[in-house]
Every structure is written in C-alpha cells, then in structure tokens.
Amino acid sequence: MRITNGRRFAALAVSAALAVTAQGAAHQAAHAAGIDRVGITVGSLGNPYFVATDKGISSEAGKITPDAKLTFVSSDYDLNKQFTQIDNFIASGAKIIMINAVDPVAVLPAIKRAQNAGVTVAAFDVAAQGATLTVMTDNVKAGAISCQYIVDHLPGQKGNVVIVNGPQVSSIRDRVAGCKQVLAQHPGIKLLSSDQNAQASRDGGLAVGQSLLTHFPKIDAMFAINDPTAIGLNLAAKQLHRTDFIITSVDGAPDIVAELKDKTSLVKASAAQDPSGMAATAYRLAVAAVGGKKPEQAVTLLAPKLVTTENVDSYKGWGG
C-alpha cells in the first residue's frame, strides 16, 4: 500500500505518541515503586570499562527513572570496602543496588542484608550469589575465542603460551577457563604459567610481564584477561626488546583499538564486550523487578565478538 505524505506524517505522529506514552508509563511505574535512590559499586572507577558501564546505567536511568539519584563508588576489589558500600546504600534508602561483585560467593551476606531491607540487587559484568538478576558477557566464550586466535596463529598449532590472570572475580575465572579449554585441545601447546595476578591493570601487566618475560626466554603467545593487562604486557615486551610473541585479551576497549591498528604492537586480538549496553540492560531489568516483573532467566549472557588486526577497521567500539 502506498502511503501519502499525510498518512506517513500521521503514522509517525502515532508512533511518537506511543513512544512517549510508553516512556511515561515507565516513569509512572518507577515513581510508584519509589525508585528515588540507586547505588552502584564497581571494581574500579579508574578502569575505562567501568566508566562505560556507569555511562550505560546513567543513560538508561535518564530514560526510565529520571528523578532517581545515582551514587557510583569504587570497591577497588576490596570485599570489606564493598560490604561497607552496600550497607551505606541500604542505610541511604536505595531501592536498587547495582553490583560488580569483588567475590561472587563471599558477597552473599551483604546481598541478603540488602534484600531483607527490600532492595533489588542487580549484578552486572560478574556473578553475585543471591542477586535478583545478573547480566554479563559470556566470559567462557570470550576467553575461548581469544585463545582460539592464538591457536590459529601458532605455526603447526604448537608453542609456549602464558595466561596472565587477574583478581578472582567470576568473569576473569570464566575467561581463563574458556582459554584453557581451547588450549587443552592441542597437545602441541605448552601452558607455561596461568596463575600470575596482574590486578587487571596496565601497571600490573607491565610488572608481571617483565617478570614472566625474564623468567621464560621462549614465549610464543600471551593471553591477558583484559585489555589494560594486555597493554601493560606490550609495554613490558618493548622495554625488554621482545618481539617474538603475540598477545590477545578481552574487552574491546578504546585503547586496544589503537594497539590493534599499530603494526608494531604485539596485541593482535581482543574479545569485545558491550559494557554500556550490558549495564543498561541490567538496570532496565532491575527497574522492572522492583515493579514486580522479574526476568524469566536469572542470568542473561551477552555474546562477545572477536576484534582483530584484520577486522578492527570495521569495529564500532563499545556501544556500537
């Protein structure tokens, strides 16, 4: 059916009206549920990844709970500090607590205290036992596709590989597990080390990288549990004049895009996440849960996408 300009304008007006009505309904539901305070605790506010998650939450809150006061804090991967933050959120009257858990199991007592106080707890990026809902990347798959790149680029699928670990949150453990699953399928690959904690940071990657490269004279590939670690490893390699291996990681952060485009960098691939979209989804589900509509599945997994030196030019970045 051909739509005239008049009809098209009318159709657009109806669509706009429906959108406004839906948004208004969401606002009314949020107001009725008393969502005026929300607490968000993440691993590190200094990590660009969590800057992106916080932007995702802020953006979504602006759409569906514009009157809610959002408080963002950094746990710095300290469980006791996160306990205190959660207790402070409860005391302040927060209706929703968004949590990037330091420890997926040990955090349970704090989550129970929150829920007993009538607070909806939404976990994002990593698991948190007892949370009302969880939204995170399929981190096992992220580790697997990143390490499959290593396998595919080792001559004869043979060589010495190092996994540079991090804080033992669920996402990092899952990435390492996914990587190990892939490497274990290839008897020609020797895993030299997998227990060194670089603290998921650039400085940690530099320090651990220097130690590993000094200890092991022959390394063919390194898997870093996140992009800051990978960048630190690359810096360590440059300082020690090592160019005989490749590095892969997880995140797809803005900084890693520059590394992938730099032909002198040893970083060759990163399993990209969508931190902004992940956190926004978790917030949207949390608001619905406060209104009595819990998600059908307690855990929502989002698929990662491998970004490499070969396809980086088409990568749209976080939120793209």
Short mmCIF file of C-alpha atoms in Angstrom, two decimals, residues 69-252:
data_model
loop_
_atom_site.label_atom_id
_atom_site.label_comp_id
_atom_site.label_asym_id
_atom_site.label_seq_id
_atom_site.Cartn_x
_atom_site.Cartn_y
_atom_site.Cartn_z
CA LYS A 69 19.71 9.90 42.42
CA LEU A 70 22.58 7.63 41.29
CA THR A 71 25.63 7.11 43.51
CA PHE A 72 28.70 5.48 41.92
CA VAL A 73 31.52 4.10 44.10
CA SER A 74 34.64 2.02 43.54
CA SER A 75 35.31 -1.09 45.63
CA ASP A 76 38.91 -1.28 44.40
CA TYR A 77 38.45 -5.07 44.51
CA ASP A 78 38.28 -4.93 48.32
CA LEU A 79 35.49 -7.13 49.71
CA ASN A 80 35.26 -5.34 53.07
CA LYS A 81 35.05 -2.00 51.30
CA GLN A 82 32.24 -3.30 49.10
CA PHE A 83 30.39 -4.61 52.17
CA THR A 84 30.54 -1.13 53.67
CA GLN A 85 29.35 0.44 50.43
CA ILE A 86 26.35 -1.88 50.26
CA ASP A 87 25.45 -1.18 53.89
CA ASN A 88 25.69 2.55 53.18
CA PHE A 89 23.37 2.17 50.19
CA ILE A 90 20.86 0.31 52.37
CA ALA A 91 21.04 2.99 55.06
CA SER A 92 20.51 5.74 52.48
CA GLY A 93 17.26 4.14 51.31
CA ALA A 94 18.40 2.87 47.92
CA LYS A 95 15.71 0.91 46.11
CA ILE A 96 18.19 -0.70 43.68
CA ILE A 97 21.81 -1.70 44.18
CA MET A 98 23.84 -2.42 41.05
CA ILE A 99 26.86 -4.53 41.91
CA ASN A 100 30.05 -5.60 40.20
CA ALA A 101 30.98 -8.13 42.87
CA VAL A 102 34.50 -8.42 44.26
CA ASP A 103 33.82 -12.04 45.23
CA PRO A 104 30.79 -13.86 43.74
CA VAL A 105 30.26 -16.06 46.80
CA ALA A 106 31.54 -14.06 49.76
CA VAL A 107 29.32 -11.12 48.82
CA LEU A 108 26.17 -13.14 49.62
CA PRO A 109 25.65 -11.91 53.23
CA ALA A 110 25.67 -8.27 52.07
CA ILE A 111 23.22 -9.07 49.27
CA LYS A 112 20.92 -10.81 51.74
CA ARG A 113 21.02 -7.78 54.04
CA ALA A 114 20.01 -5.59 51.12
CA GLN A 115 17.18 -7.86 50.04
CA ASN A 116 15.89 -8.17 53.60
CA ALA A 117 15.68 -4.39 53.57
CA GLY A 118 13.55 -4.52 50.42
CA VAL A 119 16.33 -3.64 47.97
CA THR A 120 16.55 -5.18 44.48
CA VAL A 121 20.13 -6.27 43.76
CA ALA A 122 21.24 -6.43 40.13
CA ALA A 123 24.65 -7.92 39.32
CA PHE A 124 26.42 -6.96 36.13
CA ASP A 125 29.68 -7.98 34.44
CA VAL A 126 30.34 -10.66 37.08
CA ALA A 127 28.16 -13.08 39.05
CA ALA A 128 26.99 -12.35 42.59
CA GLN A 129 25.39 -15.18 44.54
CA GLY A 130 21.86 -14.37 45.64
CA ALA A 131 21.41 -11.39 43.31
CA THR A 132 17.91 -10.79 41.98
CA LEU A 133 19.28 -10.85 38.43
CA THR A 134 22.60 -10.92 36.59
CA VAL A 135 23.64 -9.57 33.19
CA MET A 136 27.12 -10.32 31.88
CA THR A 137 29.17 -11.30 28.88
CA ASP A 138 29.57 -14.99 28.11
CA ASN A 139 33.09 -14.85 29.53
CA VAL A 140 33.88 -18.51 28.90
CA LYS A 141 33.28 -17.85 25.22
CA ALA A 142 35.29 -14.63 25.38
CA GLY A 143 38.32 -16.48 26.70
CA ALA A 144 37.80 -19.28 24.21
CA ILE A 145 37.64 -17.13 21.07
CA SER A 146 40.58 -15.03 22.20
CA CYS A 147 42.72 -18.11 22.75
CA GLN A 148 41.46 -19.77 19.58
CA TYR A 149 43.08 -16.86 17.77
CA ILE A 150 46.35 -17.82 19.45
CA VAL A 151 45.98 -21.44 18.38
CA ASP A 152 45.18 -20.45 14.81
CA HIS A 153 48.26 -18.22 14.59
CA LEU A 154 50.84 -20.58 16.08
CA PRO A 155 52.73 -22.44 13.33
CA GLY A 156 51.60 -26.05 13.44
CA GLN A 157 49.42 -25.16 16.44
CA LYS A 158 52.47 -25.62 18.64
CA GLY A 159 54.22 -23.32 21.08
CA ASN A 160 54.62 -21.92 24.58
CA VAL A 161 51.67 -19.93 25.92
CA VAL A 162 51.22 -17.83 29.06
CA ILE A 163 47.91 -16.79 30.64
CA VAL A 164 48.19 -13.59 32.67
CA ASN A 165 45.49 -13.79 35.33
CA GLY A 166 43.75 -11.17 37.49
CA PRO A 167 41.51 -10.67 40.54
CA GLN A 168 39.44 -13.82 41.05
CA VAL A 169 36.01 -12.47 40.16
CA SER A 170 33.75 -14.76 38.15
CA SER A 171 34.32 -13.05 34.81
CA ILE A 172 38.07 -13.49 34.98
CA ARG A 173 37.84 -17.08 36.17
CA ASP A 174 35.48 -17.85 33.30
CA ARG A 175 37.80 -16.25 30.73
CA VAL A 176 40.73 -18.29 31.96
CA ALA A 177 38.58 -21.44 31.94
CA GLY A 178 37.50 -20.78 28.35
CA CYS A 179 41.08 -20.20 27.27
CA LYS A 180 42.32 -23.36 28.97
CA GLN A 181 39.55 -25.41 27.35
CA VAL A 182 40.78 -24.36 23.92
CA LEU A 183 44.48 -24.80 24.66
CA ALA A 184 43.90 -28.26 26.17
CA GLN A 185 42.61 -29.49 22.81
CA HIS A 186 46.06 -29.02 21.29
CA PRO A 187 48.83 -31.23 22.71
CA GLY A 188 51.48 -29.21 20.88
CA ILE A 189 50.76 -26.21 23.07
CA LYS A 190 52.53 -25.93 26.43
CA LEU A 191 50.99 -23.68 29.09
CA LEU A 192 53.93 -22.16 30.95
CA SER A 193 52.04 -20.09 33.54
CA SER A 194 48.44 -19.20 34.38
CA ASP A 195 48.38 -18.01 38.00
CA GLN A 196 50.10 -14.62 37.92
CA ASN A 197 47.71 -11.86 39.05
CA ALA A 198 48.36 -8.61 37.20
CA GLN A 199 45.45 -6.91 39.03
CA ALA A 200 43.59 -6.32 35.75
CA SER A 201 45.64 -3.15 35.27
CA ARG A 202 48.20 -1.67 32.90
CA ASP A 203 50.77 -1.26 35.69
CA GLY A 204 50.15 -4.81 36.81
CA GLY A 205 50.53 -6.11 33.27
CA LEU A 206 53.83 -4.25 32.96
CA ALA A 207 55.21 -5.65 36.22
CA VAL A 208 54.01 -9.23 35.71
CA GLY A 209 55.04 -9.10 32.05
CA GLN A 210 58.58 -8.08 32.95
CA SER A 211 58.79 -10.95 35.43
CA LEU A 212 57.40 -13.57 33.05
CA LEU A 213 59.48 -12.45 30.09
CA THR A 214 62.62 -12.54 32.23
CA HIS A 215 61.77 -15.98 33.58
CA PHE A 216 60.75 -17.57 30.26
CA PRO A 217 63.15 -16.99 27.37
CA LYS A 218 60.77 -18.58 24.83
CA ILE A 219 57.14 -17.48 24.75
CA ASP A 220 55.00 -17.68 21.63
CA ALA A 221 51.78 -16.12 22.89
CA MET A 222 50.20 -14.45 25.92
CA PHE A 223 46.53 -14.28 26.84
CA ALA A 224 45.64 -11.33 29.06
CA ILE A 225 42.37 -11.40 30.99
CA ASN A 226 41.58 -7.81 29.98
CA ASP A 227 42.82 -5.02 27.73
CA PRO A 228 44.68 -2.92 30.34
CA THR A 229 46.70 -6.02 31.23
CA ALA A 230 47.45 -6.63 27.54
CA ILE A 231 48.68 -3.08 27.07
CA GLY A 232 50.94 -3.47 30.11
CA LEU A 233 52.34 -6.71 28.68
CA ASN A 234 53.07 -4.98 25.39
CA LEU A 235 54.93 -2.23 27.24
CA ALA A 236 56.99 -4.86 29.09
CA ALA A 237 57.87 -6.52 25.80
CA LYS A 238 59.03 -3.20 24.34
CA GLN A 239 61.20 -2.47 27.37
CA LEU A 240 62.82 -5.89 27.13
CA HIS A 241 63.09 -5.74 23.32
CA ARG A 242 60.96 -8.85 22.86
CA THR A 243 59.03 -9.15 19.60
CA ASP A 244 58.78 -12.92 19.30
CA PHE A 245 55.19 -13.49 20.51
CA ILE A 246 51.59 -12.27 20.17
CA ILE A 247 49.11 -11.03 22.76
CA THR A 248 45.33 -11.44 22.90
CA SER A 249 42.83 -10.24 25.51
CA VAL A 250 39.21 -9.46 26.38
CA ASP A 251 37.22 -6.19 26.41
CA GLY A 252 37.45 -4.40 23.05
#
